[in-house]
Structures are given as structure tokens and as C-alpha cells.
């Protein structure tokens, strides 16, 4: 009857402390804070498409007379907002230009991983039984192995290049997608509308593609946003260890790696790209969790 | 179970009126459905036979756990049968490959109990109703749009809701969408599994009217499953009463409801609370006809399934399973599975002892 | 009315503040119940019948954001004004309540006997062993076979009908003066429903308690209640004795509800007659007859003024302008609109 549903139920049942931290951060954002997050993301996207608009200097122009300038110092070429490196290249310009590859690798690898994970999750969740057990064991086996170490091994054996990165990085994320999608598919399989689709005469591919997939899509999207951040971190880690992206290509991870030996004399070369990476991962995470919380409350 | 097969055969023989399609559009023969549960194997449907002619409505009544919904799903081939056959327009559905079965499905459609749960929450009303046409490749885009509009009009859905999601509709409208979806392919048979029991009373009447009109307009053969006897009586030409997986009595609605022969049918009918002055007295009578509690399907009674709750039960009932017997005056359509129905009708049956009354909690 | 009424509800209002604005779920309801009386409250979902019952005991969560006004005199005290501690004593003590779904109101981890005994110790101050044996006796009284054994079982091992019996034994454990049953049989099969209804009726007589039964089914009321009141959009639209109402329903809404369901005794009798339209989702609170938009007999006055309750027969009230106008004209008050057709 007309029992009014509670309007503010807080964060629901007790969650892990990790969730509570995210919950608090999301609350701090308020109802319009997410616009800031989206703006930041749009900036990153714009920087990867048209870096020249944002970069004040040529990112590759060396100038030995203005080496290791600190943030805010000027050279004859003009102001170096975030300083310069050992070859006198403008750090800000290099970070802007590095955005493209950083984003490209993170987004592509996540999408590939999501594709594999969603496919396996749907099949396993819907069919259950042997297929499910096989796929889930595969995911578990992979999770149990120190995949990061395997990645390092693989990359050092095959020689580091972007192509191999796009094979290795998806392997890190697909089990996460598979788990989430499988759980959703298991739940949805019991809904009457799936039975109704069978009764109507839908083929299995129709049921998977038109009924299950659209119903898990919102969760997949949210997960993608969060995982892009994680893949960014992994790529940075691999590049930092020297098995990821190689010069003259550049990513934030590589910048951090290049600056590391000079940490004592030129802290900005490591810290500033690191801060940018950290902020990006945080923003992606917050945005994903914010959407999750909102769609969870609505549905 | 062999006796049931006999009953099925005789039931077919009984429907002489369905001359155009002598075998009926839907024929269910000796269907057995078993499930494995934690407690062991249960037989949810135990040798059920029935047939349906075009334009005819068969009401299937029984209380929760009697197997009526499982039977519906077996007919729809949504759960596997251990035995028996389901023939739709002379095709044995059990012998078809998965692909062939899928192609047949537009001839037999189903309306579900939970109107909201049976609709994909992310699809609009028009794409939900159009989906059966799409998956069966019926018509071109424009033709499908026309069919969807027609179906919506038939079930009384305003055009304005075509682009809405199920969650934006009322319960009654959701069930109308479910019905429109099930009739859009012009099926021969419509299986309705408790289509109104999840709805508010005032909405129930609307949906019953919709089904009533559709049946007349589209000449549907309808299997109408419900626990509400008044609704079943209102809609059905013939009725089958189910108890613990078996049909215990079947016949035309007027015969079964005015002259029920099986003690369980009698008990069910007297249990329906009616808005009149004898209401309370009638319930007292009902209590004497249905004793105790429903036995577990894990351990069904020997012989007659109903004997543990029957006030007329004798040793014979425990020893042998009563075969279906024709109630002679009824032109062969009225069948009952009870050893004592003649005696009960004549008032000469072993009367309910005071003993068995006290057993009733 | 002879003697002191047991329950006297006056001008009860319940308003929920929802995201989409206030909902007047109960809108000025007044009625009385004598000790041992039986009253059926009938209406569609959202008519305010359940909210009325809950308001008597202020059974709302804080999150419901409900405002209650009016007065509810029970046994001399105004239940809306006594403090929470005394109210707790009334709940489950002098007023028992059972709901549609018994499982959600029973603790799944406590045996049935323990739950009843706990209530006995709390409300009747019994000792541990006395309460345990009284619990077994109560289970027997509501028709549970082998009560000693069943008292030691968890609610999960009971069937739907048996659970409702357990709920009833819990509700009558403290010898309430009033038992409120909110759709107690809606989830049950007909044969089980018949038994539960008979049990409620027998208990009412043997325990001398009043019964307020909320349902959408006139048949259920006919089997258990002497009086009936019909609610629509938070208001009482008709009150009468059940025997009187069978063929003398006055309010068009009551008539509509009675004609709504296929009557079992009528064989296939053409189409049913649903009431057109939907009940207002914001409840009552308007300045017209809330039923006017769905009423085939509505005239201008129905849309301009709230109809008063008028007597249309012995202890038979109807809130309908047609009845009111006829009563004023001194014409026969039976079913005025029937003639108007």
C-alpha cells in the first residue's frame, strides 16, 4: 500500500571501508561536482586529439641553455610553466603530447579486455554448467598468477612495443569484467522476461545480445571508466620499469621513469607527471562510482 | 499413468463438436514432468492429458503446488518432459530440433503472471510488442509497425505509450503489453498463466475483458490457468481441476461448477467466499470437504492422491488409484477420478465420520 | 450505539510527504467499533485502508515522513497522543495485528514457540516455563496439529496457511481487545483462506475481541464481518451492516466494486464492468467528490463540493451527493441513481 519508500537510505548496508571512502568522496562532490570531473576528462581527450593547441612549446625542441629550469622559470623561448628536463624540453608540452598515447593505450586495452570479459561473462552466466566452470577457472587461474610479473617477462622476452602492450594489458582486466557480467547474467537469467523471450521464439544470440547485454550495459560502462584508470596505472608501471612504451614515443609513465634519476635535483620531472596520472585515475574512479551510485539509486 | 492415456483418448473422442479440426489445435498427452530437488525427485506433473479446440477456453484450476504452472511450461516446452507429447496443429513439439521448435513458437504464445518482470525493462513498448514479429521474420518494417499498432489497439493501449519503458506504465498497462506481445504473431494457442492474480481488483476486470474480447475476435484456443475460481468460471468453456500433479475432474464449466463430482472440486468451490448471507455457513461446509494440509510431493499418498484430505476416503482409496470415469449424463465430456463419486452424488457414500472432522486442524 | 465504544476514530488524517508532493492517504476518517464488533474495511490498493489501520498504532517508519492528525480513542486513551512507551504496550498487547505476508513478520532464526513465549513474558509478565506451556496451548488453539513438536520448529518449516496461524496465535497471545487483520488471506489458497477466515471468526467470538479486517474482497467480509465500510481515496464513502449492503449498496463506487469481480454464482455472463479510470494517486484532500471523475452519475455538484455522509437506511451512511439530494427532497433514499438512469 502507500508505504512511502525511504528517501535517503544512505549507502545501504554496511560496506567495506574502501567503499565508505569512495562514498564520502562522492558525497563531497555534491549534485554538480561531476561536471568538473567530466570537464577534466574532456580536457584530456582534447589534449590527445589536438595537442598543439595546448602545448606552448615544441615538445621535442631541445635547448641546452635552458636545461632543468624549475616550474615557472622562463627561457628565451618563453615561460616554462612546469619547467624543463635535462635536454631543455618543456615538461608541460611533453605531458600534453604524452596524453595521446597514454589515453590511447588505456582506452584500447580496456575495451579489448571488456570485450573478452563481457563475452565470457555472458556465456558463462547464461549457460552455466561446464562452459561457466571452464571460463571462471580460467579467470581465477589468471587472477592467481602474478600477471604483472608475467607481463614484464613477456615484454622483456618479446621486446617492448605498443602492440604487445595491447595484448598484455587486456589480460589484466578481462577477469574483472567477466566476473561482474556473469553475476548480472546469472541474476537476469532468472527473470521472467528471459523466459518470456524464449517462449516468444528468440534465439540464444538474440537473448544474449538484445536482452541480457543491454541490461548489463550500464554496469559495463561504469566499470570501463574505472578500469581505464587502472590500466593507465599498469601501463605507467610497465613503462617505468622500461618494458612499456619506448622513446621517442612518450607517455606519462615514461616521463616519470625518465625523471626518476634526477629526483633529487629536478623533483618536478617525476612528481608533476605523477600528480597528473594520480588525478586522472582518481577522476575516472570517482566518475565511475558516481554513475554507479546514481543508477543504483534510480533502478 | 496408463489410465491417464486412456482418459486422454476418450477425452479426444468426447470432443465431437470440434469437427473442423477433429484432433484439436493443441493436444497434450500423458505429460510427466519431474524435478530433482534437495529432498529427492518430485513428480510435478503426473500424466496429464488435455486438448483444446480453436476458439475454446480451457480453465485449469488448482491450488499452489498442484503443478498447473509447470504444466503450462511443459506445454510451452520451457521445461523438459520426462514422458508424453504435446502436439500443436499436428506437430509433435517434442520431436522438433531447437531451431524448428523456435520457428513453431509464433503459433503458441504465453502470458505471464508477473506483468512487470516478464517485460525487458530496457525495451520500449513498441519494440517489445514488435519483437516476436522480428524474431520470426514476419512482415517488413512497415507491416510490422502496422501489426504492432493493431495489437496495441486490440488490447486497449493508447498510442502515446508506444515509446515508453515498462517501468513507466501501470500494472494493468504492463499486462496489456504482455498480452499484445503474445497475440501479435496471431498464434493458434494462448497459454495464460495466472494473468490477473498479480493485479489490483479493479484492473483484473479490465484485463479479463481484454482476454475475453481477444478470444472471440481472434478465434484463439486459450489455456487459462488461475487459482481464482470465479475468474476461471467467467472465462472458460471447459474446466480441469488439478491436484498434486493430476487432473481429478474435467468437464464443461457449467457442469463442473454446478455439479462438481470430486470431493476436492466440491471443497474448492465451497471455499470461494461469496458476498452473500450464507457466506460463513458455506465455509463451514468447505472445511469438512478439505481436511488437513497438502501432502508433500516428495511423498505423495498411495492410491488416490486426495485420500489424505478426503472425508469419504476408504481403504480402497489407499489401495488403488481411481481411474477416470465418465459422468454419464454429460455427453462424455465430464470426467472424474474418484472411487466414490456415485455414492457421494447419491448421498450413500460413507459419510464423513466425526473422527475425520476432528483430525482437521 | 449502546455502551462505550472500544475504538473511536475521529477525523483521522494521514499525509505522506513524498518527492512528488504530499499524498493525503487518509483524509478525514471517523468511525467507532464496539467491544467484540467485526468490521470489514474494503477498497482498492491505495484507497487508504491499510494506512488507516497502521495510523491507529502509528506504525510508520521515520523515513515514511508521515503526518497523522485527528484522534484515536481506544479504551479511554488517545493513541495518537500517548507516549511511545505506552503505545508499545498497546501494540501487540491490547491491539494485535496480522499482515498479508506472515513470513516477514516472524523472526526466521527463533522457533515459533520461543517467539510466542517472548511476547507472553513481555506483555503478560509470565515466567519462562509458564510462557512456554502457554505458547503450546495457543498454537493448539489456532488449529496447529501436534503443537508441542511444532513449537520447537522454525517459521520456515511451516506452510503459508500454518504461518498465518502462527501469526494469529502470536497476535492473540496477549488477549487483545482488538485484532487488526490486514489482507490476512490474500496470499493464501482458497481452501486455506476458508480455514483462516473461520478461525478468525471463532476466535473473535470465543476471546471476545473486536476484529477489523482489511480486504479488497467483499466475499471475505461477508464471511467474517457484521459491518463493512468502503474506502476510496482516503475517505469512507459508505458504511453499513454487511447483510444490509448485499443488495442495497448506495454509493456508486461500492456498486462498482461489487460488480467488478465476476461473481462465482453467475456463469459466463458477458463482459465484466470495470470502473473506468484510476484512483487519484495523491489520495484525497480535494474540494470535490474524489470519485466524481470515474462516476457515471456525477453531476456539477459532485465536482464542486465534498459530499457529506448522509443516512440512507438504518445504520447505513453514504457519502454521495445523489443520496444527499434525495434525502433533502424527502424522496426515497434507497439507490437514487438507479432511478435516475
PDB file of N, CA and C in Angstrom, chain C residues 176-245:
ATOM      1  N   UNK C 176      -5.765  -9.606  23.126  1.00  0.00           N
ATOM      2  CA  UNK C 176      -6.059  -8.241  22.712  1.00  0.00           C
ATOM      3  C   UNK C 176      -7.567  -7.988  22.707  1.00  0.00           C
ATOM      4  N   UNK C 177      -7.932  -6.720  22.862  1.00  0.00           N
ATOM      5  CA  UNK C 177      -9.357  -6.376  22.770  1.00  0.00           C
ATOM      6  C   UNK C 177      -9.739  -6.156  21.320  1.00  0.00           C
ATOM      7  N   UNK C 178      -8.684  -5.884  20.489  1.00  0.00           N
ATOM      8  CA  UNK C 178      -8.947  -5.635  19.075  1.00  0.00           C
ATOM      9  C   UNK C 178      -7.881  -6.334  18.245  1.00  0.00           C
ATOM     10  N   UNK C 179      -8.310  -7.037  17.209  1.00  0.00           N
ATOM     11  CA  UNK C 179      -7.356  -7.658  16.289  1.00  0.00           C
ATOM     12  C   UNK C 179      -7.524  -7.010  14.922  1.00  0.00           C
ATOM     13  N   UNK C 180      -6.420  -6.440  14.418  1.00  0.00           N
ATOM     14  CA  UNK C 180      -6.464  -5.852  13.087  1.00  0.00           C
ATOM     15  C   UNK C 180      -5.825  -6.832  12.119  1.00  0.00           C
ATOM     16  N   UNK C 181      -6.573  -7.241  11.096  1.00  0.00           N
ATOM     17  CA  UNK C 181      -6.052  -8.193  10.114  1.00  0.00           C
ATOM     18  C   UNK C 181      -5.997  -7.493   8.766  1.00  0.00           C
ATOM     19  N   UNK C 182      -4.775  -7.283   8.272  1.00  0.00           N
ATOM     20  CA  UNK C 182      -4.609  -6.551   7.014  1.00  0.00           C
ATOM     21  C   UNK C 182      -4.402  -7.547   5.877  1.00  0.00           C
ATOM     22  N   UNK C 183      -5.412  -7.753   5.079  1.00  0.00           N
ATOM     23  CA  UNK C 183      -5.376  -8.720   3.961  1.00  0.00           C
ATOM     24  C   UNK C 183      -4.773 -10.053   4.429  1.00  0.00           C
ATOM     25  N   UNK C 184      -5.329 -10.653   5.475  1.00  0.00           N
ATOM     26  CA  UNK C 184      -4.652 -11.823   6.059  1.00  0.00           C
ATOM     27  C   UNK C 184      -4.643 -13.039   5.148  1.00  0.00           C
ATOM     28  N   UNK C 185      -5.534 -13.077   4.152  1.00  0.00           N
ATOM     29  CA  UNK C 185      -5.638 -14.304   3.355  1.00  0.00           C
ATOM     30  C   UNK C 185      -5.333 -14.082   1.881  1.00  0.00           C
ATOM     31  N   UNK C 186      -4.886 -12.880   1.530  1.00  0.00           N
ATOM     32  CA  UNK C 186      -4.693 -12.568   0.115  1.00  0.00           C
ATOM     33  C   UNK C 186      -3.666 -13.478  -0.549  1.00  0.00           C
ATOM     34  N   UNK C 187      -2.648 -13.881   0.223  1.00  0.00           N
ATOM     35  CA  UNK C 187      -1.587 -14.693  -0.374  1.00  0.00           C
ATOM     36  C   UNK C 187      -1.885 -16.185  -0.279  1.00  0.00           C
ATOM     37  N   UNK C 188      -3.039 -16.547   0.231  1.00  0.00           N
ATOM     38  CA  UNK C 188      -3.309 -17.960   0.502  1.00  0.00           C
ATOM     39  C   UNK C 188      -4.265 -18.570  -0.517  1.00  0.00           C
ATOM     40  N   UNK C 189      -4.225 -19.886  -0.620  1.00  0.00           N
ATOM     41  CA  UNK C 189      -5.158 -20.596  -1.486  1.00  0.00           C
ATOM     42  C   UNK C 189      -6.555 -20.579  -0.879  1.00  0.00           C
ATOM     43  N   UNK C 190      -7.571 -20.792  -1.738  1.00  0.00           N
ATOM     44  CA  UNK C 190      -8.947 -20.649  -1.239  1.00  0.00           C
ATOM     45  C   UNK C 190      -9.296 -21.566  -0.087  1.00  0.00           C
ATOM     46  N   UNK C 191      -8.855 -22.822  -0.156  1.00  0.00           N
ATOM     47  CA  UNK C 191      -9.261 -23.722   0.924  1.00  0.00           C
ATOM     48  C   UNK C 191      -8.590 -23.316   2.236  1.00  0.00           C
ATOM     49  N   UNK C 192      -7.347 -22.831   2.136  1.00  0.00           N
ATOM     50  CA  UNK C 192      -6.647 -22.368   3.333  1.00  0.00           C
ATOM     51  C   UNK C 192      -7.285 -21.068   3.817  1.00  0.00           C
ATOM     52  N   UNK C 193      -7.634 -20.206   2.865  1.00  0.00           N
ATOM     53  CA  UNK C 193      -8.304 -18.967   3.213  1.00  0.00           C
ATOM     54  C   UNK C 193      -9.571 -19.247   4.006  1.00  0.00           C
ATOM     55  N   UNK C 194     -10.350 -20.225   3.544  1.00  0.00           N
ATOM     56  CA  UNK C 194     -11.598 -20.551   4.229  1.00  0.00           C
ATOM     57  C   UNK C 194     -11.319 -20.908   5.689  1.00  0.00           C
ATOM     58  N   UNK C 195     -10.276 -21.700   5.912  1.00  0.00           N
ATOM     59  CA  UNK C 195      -9.968 -22.103   7.288  1.00  0.00           C
ATOM     60  C   UNK C 195      -9.530 -20.927   8.140  1.00  0.00           C
ATOM     61  N   UNK C 196      -8.702 -20.064   7.573  1.00  0.00           N
ATOM     62  CA  UNK C 196      -8.228 -18.914   8.351  1.00  0.00           C
ATOM     63  C   UNK C 196      -9.394 -17.977   8.685  1.00  0.00           C
ATOM     64  N   UNK C 197     -10.283 -17.764   7.733  1.00  0.00           N
ATOM     65  CA  UNK C 197     -11.414 -16.878   7.990  1.00  0.00           C
ATOM     66  C   UNK C 197     -12.302 -17.453   9.094  1.00  0.00           C
ATOM     67  N   UNK C 198     -12.543 -18.759   9.031  1.00  0.00           N
ATOM     68  CA  UNK C 198     -13.348 -19.380  10.072  1.00  0.00           C
ATOM     69  C   UNK C 198     -12.666 -19.253  11.430  1.00  0.00           C
ATOM     70  N   UNK C 199     -11.345 -19.445  11.422  1.00  0.00           N
ATOM     71  CA  UNK C 199     -10.597 -19.345  12.674  1.00  0.00           C
ATOM     72  C   UNK C 199     -10.723 -17.940  13.269  1.00  0.00           C
ATOM     73  N   UNK C 200     -10.577 -16.922  12.422  1.00  0.00           N
ATOM     74  CA  UNK C 200     -10.688 -15.547  12.915  1.00  0.00           C
ATOM     75  C   UNK C 200     -12.063 -15.311  13.518  1.00  0.00           C
ATOM     76  N   UNK C 201     -13.087 -15.823  12.830  1.00  0.00           N
ATOM     77  CA  UNK C 201     -14.444 -15.627  13.304  1.00  0.00           C
ATOM     78  C   UNK C 201     -14.656 -16.328  14.651  1.00  0.00           C
ATOM     79  N   UNK C 202     -14.156 -17.559  14.763  1.00  0.00           N
ATOM     80  CA  UNK C 202     -14.318 -18.303  16.005  1.00  0.00           C
ATOM     81  C   UNK C 202     -13.580 -17.628  17.157  1.00  0.00           C
ATOM     82  N   UNK C 203     -12.348 -17.168  16.864  1.00  0.00           N
ATOM     83  CA  UNK C 203     -11.562 -16.529  17.918  1.00  0.00           C
ATOM     84  C   UNK C 203     -12.236 -15.244  18.395  1.00  0.00           C
ATOM     85  N   UNK C 204     -12.800 -14.512  17.448  1.00  0.00           N
ATOM     86  CA  UNK C 204     -13.466 -13.271  17.830  1.00  0.00           C
ATOM     87  C   UNK C 204     -14.576 -13.559  18.847  1.00  0.00           C
ATOM     88  N   UNK C 205     -15.324 -14.619  18.577  1.00  0.00           N
ATOM     89  CA  UNK C 205     -16.424 -14.944  19.484  1.00  0.00           C
ATOM     90  C   UNK C 205     -15.913 -15.497  20.812  1.00  0.00           C
ATOM     91  N   UNK C 206     -14.931 -16.432  20.734  1.00  0.00           N
ATOM     92  CA  UNK C 206     -14.520 -17.086  21.973  1.00  0.00           C
ATOM     93  C   UNK C 206     -13.650 -16.186  22.842  1.00  0.00           C
ATOM     94  N   UNK C 207     -12.866 -15.316  22.251  1.00  0.00           N
ATOM     95  CA  UNK C 207     -11.952 -14.476  23.038  1.00  0.00           C
ATOM     96  C   UNK C 207     -12.565 -13.106  23.327  1.00  0.00           C
ATOM     97  N   UNK C 208     -13.767 -12.878  22.816  1.00  0.00           N
ATOM     98  CA  UNK C 208     -14.430 -11.595  22.991  1.00  0.00           C
ATOM     99  C   UNK C 208     -13.527 -10.429  22.569  1.00  0.00           C
ATOM    100  N   UNK C 209     -13.013 -10.528  21.387  1.00  0.00           N
ATOM    101  CA  UNK C 209     -12.231  -9.406  20.894  1.00  0.00           C
ATOM    102  C   UNK C 209     -12.878  -8.879  19.621  1.00  0.00           C
ATOM    103  N   UNK C 210     -12.634  -7.586  19.367  1.00  0.00           N
ATOM    104  CA  UNK C 210     -13.171  -6.994  18.147  1.00  0.00           C
ATOM    105  C   UNK C 210     -12.227  -7.316  16.990  1.00  0.00           C
ATOM    106  N   UNK C 211     -12.781  -7.413  15.785  1.00  0.00           N
ATOM    107  CA  UNK C 211     -11.972  -7.754  14.613  1.00  0.00           C
ATOM    108  C   UNK C 211     -12.143  -6.683  13.546  1.00  0.00           C
ATOM    109  N   UNK C 212     -11.013  -6.152  13.097  1.00  0.00           N
ATOM    110  CA  UNK C 212     -11.061  -5.206  11.990  1.00  0.00           C
ATOM    111  C   UNK C 212     -10.319  -5.870  10.845  1.00  0.00           C
ATOM    112  N   UNK C 213     -11.035  -6.164   9.768  1.00  0.00           N
ATOM    113  CA  UNK C 213     -10.449  -6.932   8.681  1.00  0.00           C
ATOM    114  C   UNK C 213     -10.372  -6.072   7.426  1.00  0.00           C
ATOM    115  N   UNK C 214      -9.155  -5.925   6.923  1.00  0.00           N
ATOM    116  CA  UNK C 214      -8.937  -5.084   5.754  1.00  0.00           C
ATOM    117  C   UNK C 214      -8.777  -5.971   4.540  1.00  0.00           C
ATOM    118  N   UNK C 215      -9.534  -5.715   3.503  1.00  0.00           N
ATOM    119  CA  UNK C 215      -9.501  -6.600   2.339  1.00  0.00           C
ATOM    120  C   UNK C 215     -10.027  -5.870   1.119  1.00  0.00           C
ATOM    121  N   UNK C 216      -9.823  -6.471  -0.052  1.00  0.00           N
ATOM    122  CA  UNK C 216     -10.422  -5.918  -1.263  1.00  0.00           C
ATOM    123  C   UNK C 216     -11.600  -6.785  -1.701  1.00  0.00           C
ATOM    124  N   UNK C 217     -11.892  -7.835  -0.902  1.00  0.00           N
ATOM    125  CA  UNK C 217     -12.829  -8.865  -1.335  1.00  0.00           C
ATOM    126  C   UNK C 217     -14.079  -8.848  -0.451  1.00  0.00           C
ATOM    127  N   UNK C 218     -15.217  -8.469  -1.052  1.00  0.00           N
ATOM    128  CA  UNK C 218     -16.460  -8.440  -0.279  1.00  0.00           C
ATOM    129  C   UNK C 218     -16.835  -9.825   0.234  1.00  0.00           C
ATOM    130  N   UNK C 219     -16.436 -10.860  -0.502  1.00  0.00           N
ATOM    131  CA  UNK C 219     -16.747 -12.216  -0.070  1.00  0.00           C
ATOM    132  C   UNK C 219     -16.104 -12.516   1.273  1.00  0.00           C
ATOM    133  N   UNK C 220     -14.858 -12.077   1.440  1.00  0.00           N
ATOM    134  CA  UNK C 220     -14.138 -12.293   2.695  1.00  0.00           C
ATOM    135  C   UNK C 220     -14.841 -11.563   3.839  1.00  0.00           C
ATOM    136  N   UNK C 221     -15.297 -10.335   3.563  1.00  0.00           N
ATOM    137  CA  UNK C 221     -16.007  -9.578   4.589  1.00  0.00           C
ATOM    138  C   UNK C 221     -17.307 -10.285   4.957  1.00  0.00           C
ATOM    139  N   UNK C 222     -18.020 -10.751   3.935  1.00  0.00           N
ATOM    140  CA  UNK C 222     -19.312 -11.390   4.184  1.00  0.00           C
ATOM    141  C   UNK C 222     -19.154 -12.591   5.106  1.00  0.00           C
ATOM    142  N   UNK C 223     -18.022 -13.291   4.988  1.00  0.00           N
ATOM    143  CA  UNK C 223     -17.835 -14.498   5.791  1.00  0.00           C
ATOM    144  C   UNK C 223     -17.457 -14.192   7.229  1.00  0.00           C
ATOM    145  N   UNK C 224     -16.928 -13.014   7.497  1.00  0.00           N
ATOM    146  CA  UNK C 224     -16.374 -12.778   8.830  1.00  0.00           C
ATOM    147  C   UNK C 224     -16.899 -11.547   9.548  1.00  0.00           C
ATOM    148  N   UNK C 225     -17.508 -10.600   8.837  1.00  0.00           N
ATOM    149  CA  UNK C 225     -17.806  -9.314   9.479  1.00  0.00           C
ATOM    150  C   UNK C 225     -19.285  -8.976   9.429  1.00  0.00           C
ATOM    151  N   UNK C 226     -19.733  -8.316  10.517  1.00  0.00           N
ATOM    152  CA  UNK C 226     -21.114  -7.851  10.544  1.00  0.00           C
ATOM    153  C   UNK C 226     -21.242  -6.493   9.875  1.00  0.00           C
ATOM    154  N   UNK C 227     -20.220  -5.654  10.084  1.00  0.00           N
ATOM    155  CA  UNK C 227     -20.281  -4.310   9.500  1.00  0.00           C
ATOM    156  C   UNK C 227     -19.203  -4.152   8.440  1.00  0.00           C
ATOM    157  N   UNK C 228     -19.459  -3.225   7.548  1.00  0.00           N
ATOM    158  CA  UNK C 228     -18.489  -3.004   6.486  1.00  0.00           C
ATOM    159  C   UNK C 228     -18.392  -1.514   6.213  1.00  0.00           C
ATOM    160  N   UNK C 229     -17.191  -1.054   5.906  1.00  0.00           N
ATOM    161  CA  UNK C 229     -17.066   0.300   5.396  1.00  0.00           C
ATOM    162  C   UNK C 229     -16.155   0.299   4.182  1.00  0.00           C
ATOM    163  N   UNK C 230     -16.533   1.119   3.208  1.00  0.00           N
ATOM    164  CA  UNK C 230     -15.833   1.152   1.938  1.00  0.00           C
ATOM    165  C   UNK C 230     -15.014   2.433   1.871  1.00  0.00           C
ATOM    166  N   UNK C 231     -13.752   2.299   1.496  1.00  0.00           N
ATOM    167  CA  UNK C 231     -12.893   3.480   1.414  1.00  0.00           C
ATOM    168  C   UNK C 231     -12.523   3.777  -0.024  1.00  0.00           C
ATOM    169  N   UNK C 232     -12.431   5.063  -0.324  1.00  0.00           N
ATOM    170  CA  UNK C 232     -11.953   5.484  -1.631  1.00  0.00           C
ATOM    171  C   UNK C 232     -11.156   6.772  -1.473  1.00  0.00           C
ATOM    172  N   UNK C 233      -9.956   6.798  -1.996  1.00  0.00           N
ATOM    173  CA  UNK C 233      -9.097   7.984  -1.957  1.00  0.00           C
ATOM    174  C   UNK C 233      -9.017   8.573  -0.548  1.00  0.00           C
ATOM    175  N   UNK C 234      -8.833   7.702   0.441  1.00  0.00           N
ATOM    176  CA  UNK C 234      -8.605   8.176   1.799  1.00  0.00           C
ATOM    177  C   UNK C 234      -9.857   8.525   2.573  1.00  0.00           C
ATOM    178  N   UNK C 235     -11.017   8.365   1.952  1.00  0.00           N
ATOM    179  CA  UNK C 235     -12.264   8.716   2.641  1.00  0.00           C
ATOM    180  C   UNK C 235     -13.159   7.493   2.767  1.00  0.00           C
ATOM    181  N   UNK C 236     -14.004   7.513   3.809  1.00  0.00           N
ATOM    182  CA  UNK C 236     -15.036   6.497   3.903  1.00  0.00           C
ATOM    183  C   UNK C 236     -16.182   6.932   3.016  1.00  0.00           C
ATOM    184  N   UNK C 237     -16.555   6.127   2.061  1.00  0.00           N
ATOM    185  CA  UNK C 237     -17.643   6.530   1.181  1.00  0.00           C
ATOM    186  C   UNK C 237     -18.957   5.852   1.534  1.00  0.00           C
ATOM    187  N   UNK C 238     -18.875   4.702   2.205  1.00  0.00           N
ATOM    188  CA  UNK C 238     -20.122   4.049   2.601  1.00  0.00           C
ATOM    189  C   UNK C 238     -19.881   3.172   3.816  1.00  0.00           C
ATOM    190  N   UNK C 239     -20.834   3.215   4.760  1.00  0.00           N
ATOM    191  CA  UNK C 239     -20.788   2.354   5.935  1.00  0.00           C
ATOM    192  C   UNK C 239     -22.150   1.688   6.069  1.00  0.00           C
ATOM    193  N   UNK C 240     -22.129   0.402   6.349  1.00  0.00           N
ATOM    194  CA  UNK C 240     -23.410  -0.290   6.520  1.00  0.00           C
ATOM    195  C   UNK C 240     -23.158  -1.613   7.207  1.00  0.00           C
ATOM    196  N   UNK C 241     -24.249  -2.298   7.565  1.00  0.00           N
ATOM    197  CA  UNK C 241     -24.071  -3.669   8.003  1.00  0.00           C
ATOM    198  C   UNK C 241     -23.939  -4.510   6.747  1.00  0.00           C
ATOM    199  N   UNK C 242     -23.136  -5.570   6.819  1.00  0.00           N
ATOM    200  CA  UNK C 242     -22.856  -6.364   5.628  1.00  0.00           C
ATOM    201  C   UNK C 242     -24.144  -6.946   5.063  1.00  0.00           C
ATOM    202  N   UNK C 243     -25.012  -7.436   5.950  1.00  0.00           N
ATOM    203  CA  UNK C 243     -26.261  -8.038   5.497  1.00  0.00           C
ATOM    204  C   UNK C 243     -27.087  -7.021   4.710  1.00  0.00           C
ATOM    205  N   UNK C 244     -26.988  -5.764   5.139  1.00  0.00           N
ATOM    206  CA  UNK C 244     -27.763  -4.713   4.504  1.00  0.00           C
ATOM    207  C   UNK C 244     -27.176  -4.358   3.136  1.00  0.00           C
ATOM    208  N   UNK C 245     -25.857  -4.475   3.019  1.00  0.00           N
ATOM    209  CA  UNK C 245     -25.177  -3.964   1.835  1.00  0.00           C
ATOM    210  C   UNK C 245     -25.334  -4.878   0.613  1.00  0.00           C
TER     211      UNK C 245
END
